[in-house]
GROMACS .gro file of C-alpha atoms in nm:
model
  511
    1UNK     CA    1   2.370   2.021   2.645
    2UNK     CA    2   2.481   1.708   2.462
    3UNK     CA    3   2.363   1.538   2.143
    4UNK     CA    4   2.436   1.212   1.965
    5UNK     CA    5   2.407   1.119   1.596
    6UNK     CA    6   2.332   0.752   1.528
    7UNK     CA    7   2.368   0.643   1.164
    8UNK     CA    8   2.564   0.367   0.991
    9UNK     CA    9   2.644   0.603   0.701
   10UNK     CA   10   2.942   0.822   0.788
   11UNK     CA   11   2.855   1.090   0.532
   12UNK     CA   12   2.512   1.136   0.695
   13UNK     CA   13   2.675   1.187   1.036
   14UNK     CA   14   2.924   1.430   0.885
   15UNK     CA   15   2.641   1.614   0.710
   16UNK     CA   16   2.448   1.660   1.035
   17UNK     CA   17   2.765   1.774   1.214
   18UNK     CA   18   2.823   2.041   0.950
   19UNK     CA   19   2.465   2.156   0.890
   20UNK     CA   20   2.331   2.185   1.246
   21UNK     CA   21   2.390   2.511   1.433
   22UNK     CA   22   2.501   2.340   1.754
   23UNK     CA   23   2.672   2.635   1.926
   24UNK     CA   24   2.378   2.871   1.878
   25UNK     CA   25   2.151   2.618   2.052
   26UNK     CA   26   2.386   2.560   2.342
   27UNK     CA   27   2.492   2.208   2.243
   28UNK     CA   28   2.858   2.177   2.333
   29UNK     CA   29   2.915   1.803   2.284
   30UNK     CA   30   2.806   1.596   1.982
   31UNK     CA   31   2.873   1.221   1.996
   32UNK     CA   32   2.859   0.973   1.707
   33UNK     CA   33   2.753   0.607   1.685
   34UNK     CA   34   2.733   0.373   1.386
   35UNK     CA   35   2.453   0.154   1.519
   36UNK     CA   36   2.208   0.110   1.806
   37UNK     CA   37   2.439  -0.102   2.024
   38UNK     CA   38   2.715   0.159   2.020
   39UNK     CA   39   2.456   0.431   2.080
   40UNK     CA   40   2.312   0.260   2.389
   41UNK     CA   41   2.654   0.251   2.554
   42UNK     CA   42   2.722   0.618   2.477
   43UNK     CA   43   2.374   0.729   2.587
   44UNK     CA   44   2.406   0.540   2.915
   45UNK     CA   45   2.742   0.704   2.981
   46UNK     CA   46   2.679   1.062   2.863
   47UNK     CA   47   2.298   1.106   2.896
   48UNK     CA   48   2.256   1.334   2.587
   49UNK     CA   49   1.946   1.550   2.573
   50UNK     CA   50   1.911   1.530   2.189
   51UNK     CA   51   1.933   1.211   1.982
   52UNK     CA   52   1.936   1.189   1.601
   53UNK     CA   53   1.889   0.834   1.475
   54UNK     CA   54   1.848   0.656   1.145
   55UNK     CA   55   1.592   0.373   1.140
   56UNK     CA   56   1.755   0.122   0.904
   57UNK     CA   57   2.090   0.011   1.047
   58UNK     CA   58   2.275  -0.324   1.074
   59UNK     CA   59   2.282  -0.529   1.397
   60UNK     CA   60   2.072  -0.297   1.616
   61UNK     CA   61   1.840  -0.067   1.418
   62UNK     CA   62   1.650   0.249   1.510
   63UNK     CA   63   1.340   0.061   1.625
   64UNK     CA   64   1.545  -0.133   1.882
   65UNK     CA   65   1.713   0.187   1.997
   66UNK     CA   66   1.382   0.373   2.035
   67UNK     CA   67   1.236   0.081   2.228
   68UNK     CA   68   1.539   0.075   2.459
   69UNK     CA   69   1.516   0.452   2.524
   70UNK     CA   70   1.144   0.420   2.595
   71UNK     CA   71   1.186   0.123   2.830
   72UNK     CA   72   1.483   0.285   3.005
   73UNK     CA   73   1.258   0.573   3.111
   74UNK     CA   74   1.495   0.830   2.960
   75UNK     CA   75   1.369   1.172   2.855
   76UNK     CA   76   1.578   1.294   2.557
   77UNK     CA   77   1.423   1.439   2.245
   78UNK     CA   78   1.467   1.183   1.967
   79UNK     CA   79   1.466   1.304   1.606
   80UNK     CA   80   1.439   1.028   1.346
   81UNK     CA   81   1.636   1.079   1.022
   82UNK     CA   82   1.441   0.891   0.755
   83UNK     CA   83   1.424   0.850   0.380
   84UNK     CA   84   1.089   0.815   0.203
   85UNK     CA   85   1.176   0.451   0.139
   86UNK     CA   86   1.213   0.403   0.516
   87UNK     CA   87   0.863   0.536   0.591
   88UNK     CA   88   0.750   0.188   0.695
   89UNK     CA   89   0.983   0.223   0.992
   90UNK     CA   90   0.851   0.557   1.112
   91UNK     CA   91   0.521   0.409   1.228
   92UNK     CA   92   0.726   0.266   1.517
   93UNK     CA   93   0.879   0.602   1.599
   94UNK     CA   94   0.560   0.753   1.738
   95UNK     CA   95   0.493   0.440   1.944
   96UNK     CA   96   0.812   0.504   2.139
   97UNK     CA   97   0.776   0.877   2.183
   98UNK     CA   98   1.005   1.022   1.915
   99UNK     CA   99   0.989   1.403   1.896
  100UNK     CA  100   0.993   1.441   1.518
  101UNK     CA  101   1.155   1.309   1.202
  102UNK     CA  102   1.335   1.474   0.913
  103UNK     CA  103   1.364   1.338   0.563
  104UNK     CA  104   1.672   1.257   0.360
  105UNK     CA  105   1.830   1.435   0.179
  106UNK     CA  106   1.858   1.668   0.478
  107UNK     CA  107   1.737   2.025   0.433
  108UNK     CA  108   1.951   2.259   0.651
  109UNK     CA  109   1.660   2.492   0.730
  110UNK     CA  110   1.429   2.209   0.832
  111UNK     CA  111   1.709   2.046   1.032
  112UNK     CA  112   1.779   2.355   1.241
  113UNK     CA  113   1.411   2.439   1.287
  114UNK     CA  114   1.343   2.085   1.414
  115UNK     CA  115   1.652   2.086   1.635
  116UNK     CA  116   1.560   2.427   1.778
  117UNK     CA  117   1.207   2.311   1.864
  118UNK     CA  118   1.346   1.997   2.027
  119UNK     CA  119   1.588   2.198   2.243
  120UNK     CA  120   1.318   2.445   2.347
  121UNK     CA  121   1.072   2.169   2.432
  122UNK     CA  122   1.331   1.968   2.629
  123UNK     CA  123   1.422   2.276   2.833
  124UNK     CA  124   1.056   2.355   2.898
  125UNK     CA  125   0.976   2.000   3.000
  126UNK     CA  126   1.287   1.974   3.214
  127UNK     CA  127   1.199   2.298   3.389
  128UNK     CA  128   0.846   2.170   3.443
  129UNK     CA  129   0.982   1.841   3.577
  130UNK     CA  130   1.204   2.019   3.827
  131UNK     CA  131   0.922   2.250   3.933
  132UNK     CA  132   0.678   1.963   3.973
  133UNK     CA  133   0.920   1.761   4.178
  134UNK     CA  134   0.911   2.033   4.446
  135UNK     CA  135   0.561   1.917   4.533
  136UNK     CA  136   0.545   1.612   4.759
  137UNK     CA  137   0.244   1.461   4.584
  138UNK     CA  138   0.406   1.509   4.247
  139UNK     CA  139   0.727   1.349   4.373
  140UNK     CA  140   0.531   1.043   4.480
  141UNK     CA  141   0.353   1.028   4.145
  142UNK     CA  142   0.686   1.039   3.964
  143UNK     CA  143   0.833   0.773   4.189
  144UNK     CA  144   0.529   0.549   4.147
  145UNK     CA  145   0.529   0.604   3.771
  146UNK     CA  146   0.897   0.511   3.747
  147UNK     CA  147   0.828   0.204   3.961
  148UNK     CA  148   0.595   0.065   3.693
  149UNK     CA  149   0.904  -0.046   3.500
  150UNK     CA  150   1.071  -0.197   3.808
  151UNK     CA  151   1.030  -0.529   3.986
  152UNK     CA  152   0.915  -0.374   4.315
  153UNK     CA  153   0.843  -0.048   4.492
  154UNK     CA  154   1.157   0.134   4.609
  155UNK     CA  155   1.214   0.190   4.979
  156UNK     CA  156   1.154   0.562   4.940
  157UNK     CA  157   0.798   0.490   4.824
  158UNK     CA  158   0.716   0.227   5.085
  159UNK     CA  159   0.843   0.455   5.361
  160UNK     CA  160   0.639   0.748   5.232
  161UNK     CA  161   0.328   0.528   5.211
  162UNK     CA  162   0.412   0.384   5.552
  163UNK     CA  163   0.381   0.022   5.439
  164UNK     CA  164   0.613  -0.274   5.461
  165UNK     CA  165   0.512  -0.592   5.273
  166UNK     CA  166   0.385  -0.493   4.927
  167UNK     CA  167   0.342  -0.821   4.740
  168UNK     CA  168   0.171  -0.947   4.536
  169UNK     CA  169   0.086  -0.643   4.324
  170UNK     CA  170  -0.240  -0.585   4.138
  171UNK     CA  171  -0.292  -0.283   3.914
  172UNK     CA  172  -0.614  -0.123   3.796
  173UNK     CA  173  -0.609   0.133   3.514
  174UNK     CA  174  -0.861   0.417   3.476
  175UNK     CA  175  -0.842   0.583   3.131
  176UNK     CA  176  -0.977   0.930   3.206
  177UNK     CA  177  -1.044   1.078   2.860
  178UNK     CA  178  -1.421   1.029   2.883
  179UNK     CA  179  -1.455   1.195   3.223
  180UNK     CA  180  -1.216   1.474   3.123
  181UNK     CA  181  -1.437   1.564   2.826
  182UNK     CA  182  -1.777   1.507   2.988
  183UNK     CA  183  -1.735   1.629   3.346
  184UNK     CA  184  -1.440   1.869   3.338
  185UNK     CA  185  -1.476   2.038   2.997
  186UNK     CA  186  -1.139   1.908   2.876
  187UNK     CA  187  -0.943   2.013   3.189
  188UNK     CA  188  -0.733   1.698   3.240
  189UNK     CA  189  -0.537   1.837   3.534
  190UNK     CA  190  -0.850   1.916   3.733
  191UNK     CA  191  -1.010   1.583   3.644
  192UNK     CA  192  -0.710   1.378   3.754
  193UNK     CA  193  -0.667   1.577   4.075
  194UNK     CA  194  -1.034   1.531   4.168
  195UNK     CA  195  -1.058   1.160   4.086
  196UNK     CA  196  -0.721   1.067   4.243
  197UNK     CA  197  -0.813   1.253   4.561
  198UNK     CA  198  -1.151   1.075   4.569
  199UNK     CA  199  -0.987   0.734   4.524
  200UNK     CA  200  -0.719   0.791   4.788
  201UNK     CA  201  -0.974   0.924   5.040
  202UNK     CA  202  -1.179   0.608   4.993
  203UNK     CA  203  -0.876   0.378   5.014
  204UNK     CA  204  -0.746   0.543   5.332
  205UNK     CA  205  -1.083   0.551   5.509
  206UNK     CA  206  -1.149   0.188   5.427
  207UNK     CA  207  -0.800   0.082   5.534
  208UNK     CA  208  -0.745  -0.075   5.193
  209UNK     CA  209  -0.388  -0.153   5.089
  210UNK     CA  210  -0.353   0.061   4.779
  211UNK     CA  211  -0.275   0.401   4.630
  212UNK     CA  212  -0.407   0.597   4.331
  213UNK     CA  213  -0.173   0.815   4.125
  214UNK     CA  214  -0.132   0.980   3.787
  215UNK     CA  215   0.078   0.798   3.530
  216UNK     CA  216   0.319   1.077   3.438
  217UNK     CA  217   0.419   0.899   3.116
  218UNK     CA  218   0.068   0.880   2.969
  219UNK     CA  219  -0.196   1.141   2.907
  220UNK     CA  220  -0.513   1.112   3.113
  221UNK     CA  221  -0.439   0.781   3.284
  222UNK     CA  222  -0.491   0.708   3.654
  223UNK     CA  223  -0.333   0.402   3.813
  224UNK     CA  224  -0.449   0.230   4.128
  225UNK     CA  225  -0.184   0.002   4.278
  226UNK     CA  226  -0.301  -0.262   4.528
  227UNK     CA  227  -0.100  -0.494   4.749
  228UNK     CA  228  -0.219  -0.762   4.992
  229UNK     CA  229  -0.579  -0.710   4.878
  230UNK     CA  230  -0.797  -1.018   4.866
  231UNK     CA  231  -1.102  -0.864   4.703
  232UNK     CA  232  -0.968  -0.607   4.461
  233UNK     CA  233  -1.264  -0.619   4.222
  234UNK     CA  234  -1.508  -0.542   4.503
  235UNK     CA  235  -1.290  -0.249   4.611
  236UNK     CA  236  -1.270  -0.127   4.248
  237UNK     CA  237  -1.650  -0.134   4.220
  238UNK     CA  238  -1.670   0.082   4.532
  239UNK     CA  239  -1.402   0.317   4.393
  240UNK     CA  240  -1.596   0.353   4.068
  241UNK     CA  241  -1.912   0.427   4.269
  242UNK     CA  242  -1.728   0.695   4.469
  243UNK     CA  243  -1.602   0.853   4.146
  244UNK     CA  244  -1.955   0.847   4.007
  245UNK     CA  245  -2.090   1.013   4.321
  246UNK     CA  246  -1.825   1.284   4.287
  247UNK     CA  247  -1.844   1.345   3.911
  248UNK     CA  248  -2.184   1.204   3.816
  249UNK     CA  249  -2.003   0.998   3.551
  250UNK     CA  250  -1.909   0.630   3.523
  251UNK     CA  251  -1.547   0.574   3.427
  252UNK     CA  252  -1.392   0.279   3.248
  253UNK     CA  253  -1.159   0.058   3.448
  254UNK     CA  254  -0.963  -0.264   3.397
  255UNK     CA  255  -0.790  -0.486   3.651
  256UNK     CA  256  -0.482  -0.691   3.564
  257UNK     CA  257  -0.366  -1.022   3.712
  258UNK     CA  258  -0.160  -1.023   4.030
  259UNK     CA  259   0.217  -1.067   4.022
  260UNK     CA  260   0.513  -1.050   4.254
  261UNK     CA  261   0.680  -0.837   3.987
  262UNK     CA  262   0.539  -0.484   3.971
  263UNK     CA  263   0.633  -0.434   3.605
  264UNK     CA  264   0.452  -0.758   3.512
  265UNK     CA  265   0.142  -0.649   3.704
  266UNK     CA  266   0.140  -0.325   3.505
  267UNK     CA  267   0.187  -0.513   3.177
  268UNK     CA  268  -0.109  -0.741   3.264
  269UNK     CA  269  -0.325  -0.434   3.326
  270UNK     CA  270  -0.213  -0.274   2.999
  271UNK     CA  271  -0.294  -0.592   2.807
  272UNK     CA  272  -0.638  -0.595   2.966
  273UNK     CA  273  -0.693  -0.229   2.873
  274UNK     CA  274  -0.594  -0.290   2.511
  275UNK     CA  275  -0.869  -0.552   2.478
  276UNK     CA  276  -1.143  -0.354   2.653
  277UNK     CA  277  -1.429  -0.285   2.413
  278UNK     CA  278  -1.499   0.088   2.429
  279UNK     CA  279  -1.857   0.042   2.313
  280UNK     CA  280  -1.931  -0.214   2.586
  281UNK     CA  281  -1.707  -0.124   2.875
  282UNK     CA  282  -1.791  -0.440   3.068
  283UNK     CA  283  -1.678  -0.662   2.779
  284UNK     CA  284  -1.316  -0.767   2.785
  285UNK     CA  285  -1.142  -1.036   2.579
  286UNK     CA  286  -0.996  -1.339   2.749
  287UNK     CA  287  -0.622  -1.335   2.787
  288UNK     CA  288  -0.454  -1.477   2.480
  289UNK     CA  289  -0.756  -1.420   2.253
  290UNK     CA  290  -0.674  -1.280   1.911
  291UNK     CA  291  -0.858  -0.959   1.828
  292UNK     CA  292  -0.886  -0.835   1.471
  293UNK     CA  293  -0.775  -0.474   1.429
  294UNK     CA  294  -0.804  -0.225   1.144
  295UNK     CA  295  -0.491  -0.036   1.041
  296UNK     CA  296  -0.504   0.301   0.863
  297UNK     CA  297  -0.171   0.218   0.699
  298UNK     CA  298  -0.353  -0.048   0.494
  299UNK     CA  299  -0.560   0.230   0.332
  300UNK     CA  300  -0.292   0.499   0.311
  301UNK     CA  301  -0.257   0.500  -0.069
  302UNK     CA  302  -0.631   0.515  -0.134
  303UNK     CA  303  -0.679   0.790   0.123
  304UNK     CA  304  -0.381   0.985  -0.013
  305UNK     CA  305  -0.511   0.987  -0.371
  306UNK     CA  306  -0.861   1.089  -0.262
  307UNK     CA  307  -0.719   1.373  -0.051
  308UNK     CA  308  -0.507   1.491  -0.342
  309UNK     CA  309  -0.805   1.478  -0.577
  310UNK     CA  310  -1.011   1.698  -0.345
  311UNK     CA  311  -1.311   1.466  -0.382
  312UNK     CA  312  -1.505   1.463  -0.054
  313UNK     CA  313  -1.736   1.196  -0.194
  314UNK     CA  314  -1.449   0.961  -0.269
  315UNK     CA  315  -1.283   1.024   0.067
  316UNK     CA  316  -1.610   0.964   0.249
  317UNK     CA  317  -1.659   0.639   0.060
  318UNK     CA  318  -1.317   0.513   0.172
  319UNK     CA  319  -1.372   0.620   0.533
  320UNK     CA  320  -1.715   0.458   0.538
  321UNK     CA  321  -1.552   0.139   0.413
  322UNK     CA  322  -1.297   0.153   0.697
  323UNK     CA  323  -1.564   0.225   0.959
  324UNK     CA  324  -1.781  -0.052   0.815
  325UNK     CA  325  -1.497  -0.298   0.852
  326UNK     CA  326  -1.454  -0.197   1.217
  327UNK     CA  327  -1.828  -0.241   1.280
  328UNK     CA  328  -1.824  -0.583   1.114
  329UNK     CA  329  -1.548  -0.693   1.351
  330UNK     CA  330  -1.791  -0.625   1.633
  331UNK     CA  331  -1.562  -0.450   1.880
  332UNK     CA  332  -1.367  -0.127   1.917
  333UNK     CA  333  -1.094  -0.156   2.179
  334UNK     CA  334  -0.859   0.089   2.346
  335UNK     CA  335  -0.583  -0.080   2.150
  336UNK     CA  336  -0.767  -0.005   1.825
  337UNK     CA  337  -0.814   0.358   1.929
  338UNK     CA  338  -0.444   0.402   2.008
  339UNK     CA  339  -0.343   0.245   1.675
  340UNK     CA  340  -0.579   0.474   1.481
  341UNK     CA  341  -0.457   0.791   1.655
  342UNK     CA  342  -0.089   0.701   1.621
  343UNK     CA  343  -0.111   0.604   1.253
  344UNK     CA  344  -0.321   0.907   1.159
  345UNK     CA  345  -0.064   1.133   1.325
  346UNK     CA  346   0.216   0.972   1.119
  347UNK     CA  347   0.025   0.991   0.790
  348UNK     CA  348  -0.085   1.351   0.851
  349UNK     CA  349   0.269   1.457   0.934
  350UNK     CA  350   0.408   1.274   0.631
  351UNK     CA  351   0.159   1.425   0.384
  352UNK     CA  352   0.193   1.779   0.517
  353UNK     CA  353   0.572   1.758   0.497
  354UNK     CA  354   0.548   1.622   0.144
  355UNK     CA  355   0.354   1.935   0.044
  356UNK     CA  356   0.572   2.161   0.263
  357UNK     CA  357   0.273   2.272   0.469
  358UNK     CA  358   0.390   2.416   0.801
  359UNK     CA  359   0.056   2.399   0.980
  360UNK     CA  360   0.086   2.060   1.146
  361UNK     CA  361  -0.018   2.177   1.493
  362UNK     CA  362  -0.318   2.375   1.365
  363UNK     CA  363  -0.492   2.081   1.198
  364UNK     CA  364  -0.818   1.995   1.372
  365UNK     CA  365  -0.782   1.726   1.641
  366UNK     CA  366  -1.092   1.511   1.649
  367UNK     CA  367  -1.094   1.371   2.002
  368UNK     CA  368  -1.444   1.468   2.116
  369UNK     CA  369  -1.589   1.120   2.079
  370UNK     CA  370  -1.716   1.088   2.437
  371UNK     CA  371  -2.083   1.157   2.502
  372UNK     CA  372  -2.228   1.367   2.785
  373UNK     CA  373  -2.204   1.066   3.018
  374UNK     CA  374  -1.835   1.019   2.945
  375UNK     CA  375  -1.901   0.703   2.743
  376UNK     CA  376  -1.734   0.630   2.411
  377UNK     CA  377  -1.957   0.695   2.109
  378UNK     CA  378  -1.864   0.527   1.783
  379UNK     CA  379  -2.092   0.762   1.587
  380UNK     CA  380  -1.913   1.064   1.738
  381UNK     CA  381  -1.580   0.896   1.667
  382UNK     CA  382  -1.670   0.864   1.298
  383UNK     CA  383  -1.779   1.229   1.281
  384UNK     CA  384  -1.461   1.351   1.448
  385UNK     CA  385  -1.232   1.143   1.230
  386UNK     CA  386  -1.408   1.261   0.915
  387UNK     CA  387  -1.356   1.622   1.025
  388UNK     CA  388  -0.985   1.555   1.066
  389UNK     CA  389  -0.956   1.408   0.716
  390UNK     CA  390  -1.171   1.683   0.559
  391UNK     CA  391  -0.950   1.957   0.704
  392UNK     CA  392  -0.640   1.769   0.594
  393UNK     CA  393  -0.789   1.743   0.245
  394UNK     CA  394  -0.860   2.117   0.237
  395UNK     CA  395  -0.504   2.204   0.337
  396UNK     CA  396  -0.350   1.971   0.080
  397UNK     CA  397  -0.591   2.066  -0.198
  398UNK     CA  398  -0.547   2.440  -0.139
  399UNK     CA  399  -0.171   2.393  -0.143
  400UNK     CA  400  -0.191   2.204  -0.472
  401UNK     CA  401  -0.407   2.479  -0.621
  402UNK     CA  402  -0.165   2.750  -0.515
  403UNK     CA  403   0.133   2.563  -0.658
  404UNK     CA  404  -0.064   2.482  -0.976
  405UNK     CA  405  -0.004   2.111  -0.937
  406UNK     CA  406  -0.351   2.007  -1.044
  407UNK     CA  407  -0.498   1.662  -1.090
  408UNK     CA  408  -0.419   1.643  -1.462
  409UNK     CA  409  -0.055   1.719  -1.391
  410UNK     CA  410  -0.049   1.440  -1.133
  411UNK     CA  411  -0.198   1.204  -1.394
  412UNK     CA  412   0.076   1.308  -1.637
  413UNK     CA  413   0.332   1.238  -1.367
  414UNK     CA  414   0.177   0.896  -1.304
  415UNK     CA  415   0.178   0.818  -1.679
  416UNK     CA  416   0.541   0.923  -1.713
  417UNK     CA  417   0.642   0.704  -1.419
  418UNK     CA  418   0.455   0.401  -1.553
  419UNK     CA  419   0.497   0.438  -1.931
  420UNK     CA  420   0.647   0.087  -1.959
  421UNK     CA  421   0.326  -0.070  -1.832
  422UNK     CA  422   0.006  -0.134  -2.023
  423UNK     CA  423  -0.180   0.158  -1.862
  424UNK     CA  424  -0.558   0.137  -1.887
  425UNK     CA  425  -0.774   0.450  -1.872
  426UNK     CA  426  -1.002   0.280  -1.618
  427UNK     CA  427  -0.702   0.213  -1.395
  428UNK     CA  428  -0.618   0.586  -1.397
  429UNK     CA  429  -0.982   0.674  -1.330
  430UNK     CA  430  -0.994   0.440  -1.029
  431UNK     CA  431  -0.667   0.570  -0.888
  432UNK     CA  432  -0.758   0.939  -0.914
  433UNK     CA  433  -1.132   0.898  -0.847
  434UNK     CA  434  -1.235   1.070  -1.169
  435UNK     CA  435  -1.440   0.956  -1.467
  436UNK     CA  436  -1.265   0.830  -1.780
  437UNK     CA  437  -1.441   1.093  -1.990
  438UNK     CA  438  -1.326   1.376  -1.763
  439UNK     CA  439  -0.966   1.251  -1.765
  440UNK     CA  440  -0.959   1.214  -2.145
  441UNK     CA  441  -1.103   1.560  -2.202
  442UNK     CA  442  -0.887   1.743  -1.947
  443UNK     CA  443  -0.567   1.561  -2.045
  444UNK     CA  444  -0.608   1.650  -2.412
  445UNK     CA  445  -0.682   2.014  -2.322
  446UNK     CA  446  -0.363   2.032  -2.115
  447UNK     CA  447  -0.122   1.828  -2.332
  448UNK     CA  448  -0.288   1.847  -2.676
  449UNK     CA  449  -0.293   1.472  -2.735
  450UNK     CA  450  -0.462   1.163  -2.597
  451UNK     CA  451  -0.311   0.963  -2.311
  452UNK     CA  452  -0.237   0.677  -2.553
  453UNK     CA  453  -0.046   0.906  -2.789
  454UNK     CA  454   0.133   1.065  -2.492
  455UNK     CA  455   0.249   0.723  -2.367
  456UNK     CA  456   0.373   0.642  -2.719
  457UNK     CA  457   0.564   0.970  -2.731
  458UNK     CA  458   0.734   0.898  -2.397
  459UNK     CA  459   0.822   0.544  -2.509
  460UNK     CA  460   0.974   0.662  -2.834
  461UNK     CA  461   1.170   0.939  -2.657
  462UNK     CA  462   1.315   0.679  -2.422
  463UNK     CA  463   1.386   0.440  -2.712
  464UNK     CA  464   1.579   0.712  -2.894
  465UNK     CA  465   1.797   0.757  -2.585
  466UNK     CA  466   1.862   0.383  -2.564
  467UNK     CA  467   1.944   0.357  -2.935
  468UNK     CA  468   2.252   0.566  -2.860
  469UNK     CA  469   2.394   0.255  -2.690
  470UNK     CA  470   2.533   0.036  -2.973
  471UNK     CA  471   2.544  -0.272  -2.752
  472UNK     CA  472   2.168  -0.291  -2.698
  473UNK     CA  473   1.965  -0.507  -2.939
  474UNK     CA  474   1.652  -0.361  -3.097
  475UNK     CA  475   1.432  -0.622  -2.929
  476UNK     CA  476   1.591  -0.540  -2.590
  477UNK     CA  477   1.510  -0.172  -2.633
  478UNK     CA  478   1.156  -0.257  -2.740
  479UNK     CA  479   1.107  -0.468  -2.426
  480UNK     CA  480   1.258  -0.198  -2.204
  481UNK     CA  481   1.018   0.076  -2.318
  482UNK     CA  482   0.708  -0.144  -2.295
  483UNK     CA  483   0.672  -0.320  -2.633
  484UNK     CA  484   0.674  -0.698  -2.610
  485UNK     CA  485   0.668  -0.735  -2.991
  486UNK     CA  486   0.975  -0.582  -3.155
  487UNK     CA  487   0.812  -0.579  -3.501
  488UNK     CA  488   0.524  -0.369  -3.365
  489UNK     CA  489   0.779  -0.142  -3.196
  490UNK     CA  490   0.961  -0.089  -3.527
  491UNK     CA  491   0.632  -0.006  -3.697
  492UNK     CA  492   0.531   0.249  -3.430
  493UNK     CA  493   0.881   0.403  -3.428
  494UNK     CA  494   0.886   0.449  -3.806
  495UNK     CA  495   0.537   0.598  -3.811
  496UNK     CA  496   0.635   0.858  -3.550
  497UNK     CA  497   0.995   0.930  -3.655
  498UNK     CA  498   0.987   0.864  -4.027
  499UNK     CA  499   1.262   0.602  -4.006
  500UNK     CA  500   1.322   0.263  -3.847
  501UNK     CA  501   1.511   0.227  -3.518
  502UNK     CA  502   1.806   0.083  -3.710
  503UNK     CA  503   1.812   0.381  -3.947
  504UNK     CA  504   1.788   0.620  -3.653
  505UNK     CA  505   2.085   0.447  -3.482
  506UNK     CA  506   2.288   0.472  -3.805
  507UNK     CA  507   2.215   0.844  -3.827
  508UNK     CA  508   2.335   0.887  -3.467
  509UNK     CA  509   2.658   0.703  -3.546
  510UNK     CA  510   2.721   0.906  -3.861
  511UNK     CA  511   2.690   1.226  -3.657
   0.00000   0.00000   0.00000
């Protein structure tokens, strides 16, 4: 096996080279690249199975590299190496199929555990790919799936389908999640096999120019590719009716615009799917229309603090606010659903890693938001998403309890980090979703003084450190520790220390 490390910082590359147990995992060659451009050339030439990449790099960054890997239809396991400050970049990682990410500074144990999982999963998936390719139908599905990124169908496909002229192309997409849940009790393989067989039987008997297949790069998606069809929508209606007769369920479907370029036809269908309103499956936005979307990342701080506080009431209030905003928009599209799922996965992973909770895969997955008819239910969606957040809250809160990092200690940490600011008790109460009275009482019990006195103590401690620098003026020190009036600072300092800042500095110099 081969691996490549992509990072513009040489010491990070050297660290990964030293810390990873390459030989034990069967990785014999480890390449290095300083940016995305250099990495693309090396990946094209050597086809490494494992890729480590930073996100923030000059010229060609990690996002561009991930996009290129995704669009090139490559199948390595990509591990993002990210600092907390780079977390804004990692939301793109999941969009392009990254395997995992590790945080800087690199922990050797976490590095090797992640690398080991990546190697095992690549080998399993590669074995599965080779096994699947032995089946003729699966081979065709793979070839058709790969063709979705090409300009036209390859000769091998047209010969197997026994067709010649295949333009223009029109693609219809059938997202299968609803039928999988409602008609096949979550068995996606059986659902796809049944529906694809039904579609292809209908297309062949009706002498229609088209083929149905499973998109091997997406979960629970069936694609119907048409060529030389003059009445595709009529055919699609008949296909949907056949599926309904077979499964007793109506499935969602979108049809893209025709194109002489197969990849463009697929992109048109994907754009149509992204704008399909899940609550009204016949309603689809016009091409080019702007649709408002709600992003979980916009609420990440509020949700994080409520989860850490353990307050179900506060968490529910935030979630109800988010759901209310979605309802006010008036639509809930497939694009919105994909954004929600992807961003929740990133936030969940980030928070669990922050608290060193190694139960990522066991957290409840709330995807049962399809009713008994296979139709999307917004009320079920809200229930499922709340369950996910409640379980996440329980894991985080239990971990905090076990490590004795309680809410009051987090407030102390917040106060210490923001001592230079004019911190208001109400601001703390709003941030931690607790009453001012509760915070005042608990803080004094834990630290034996009020928050105001505690802030003063921190400021004076910091001022005493700064007074050791003879080049700093008294008014500069006062400003640095949060006092905008140096005379008031001198007064507070003398009251607490029994001498003025100048006298304290003199005593330091005499010692």
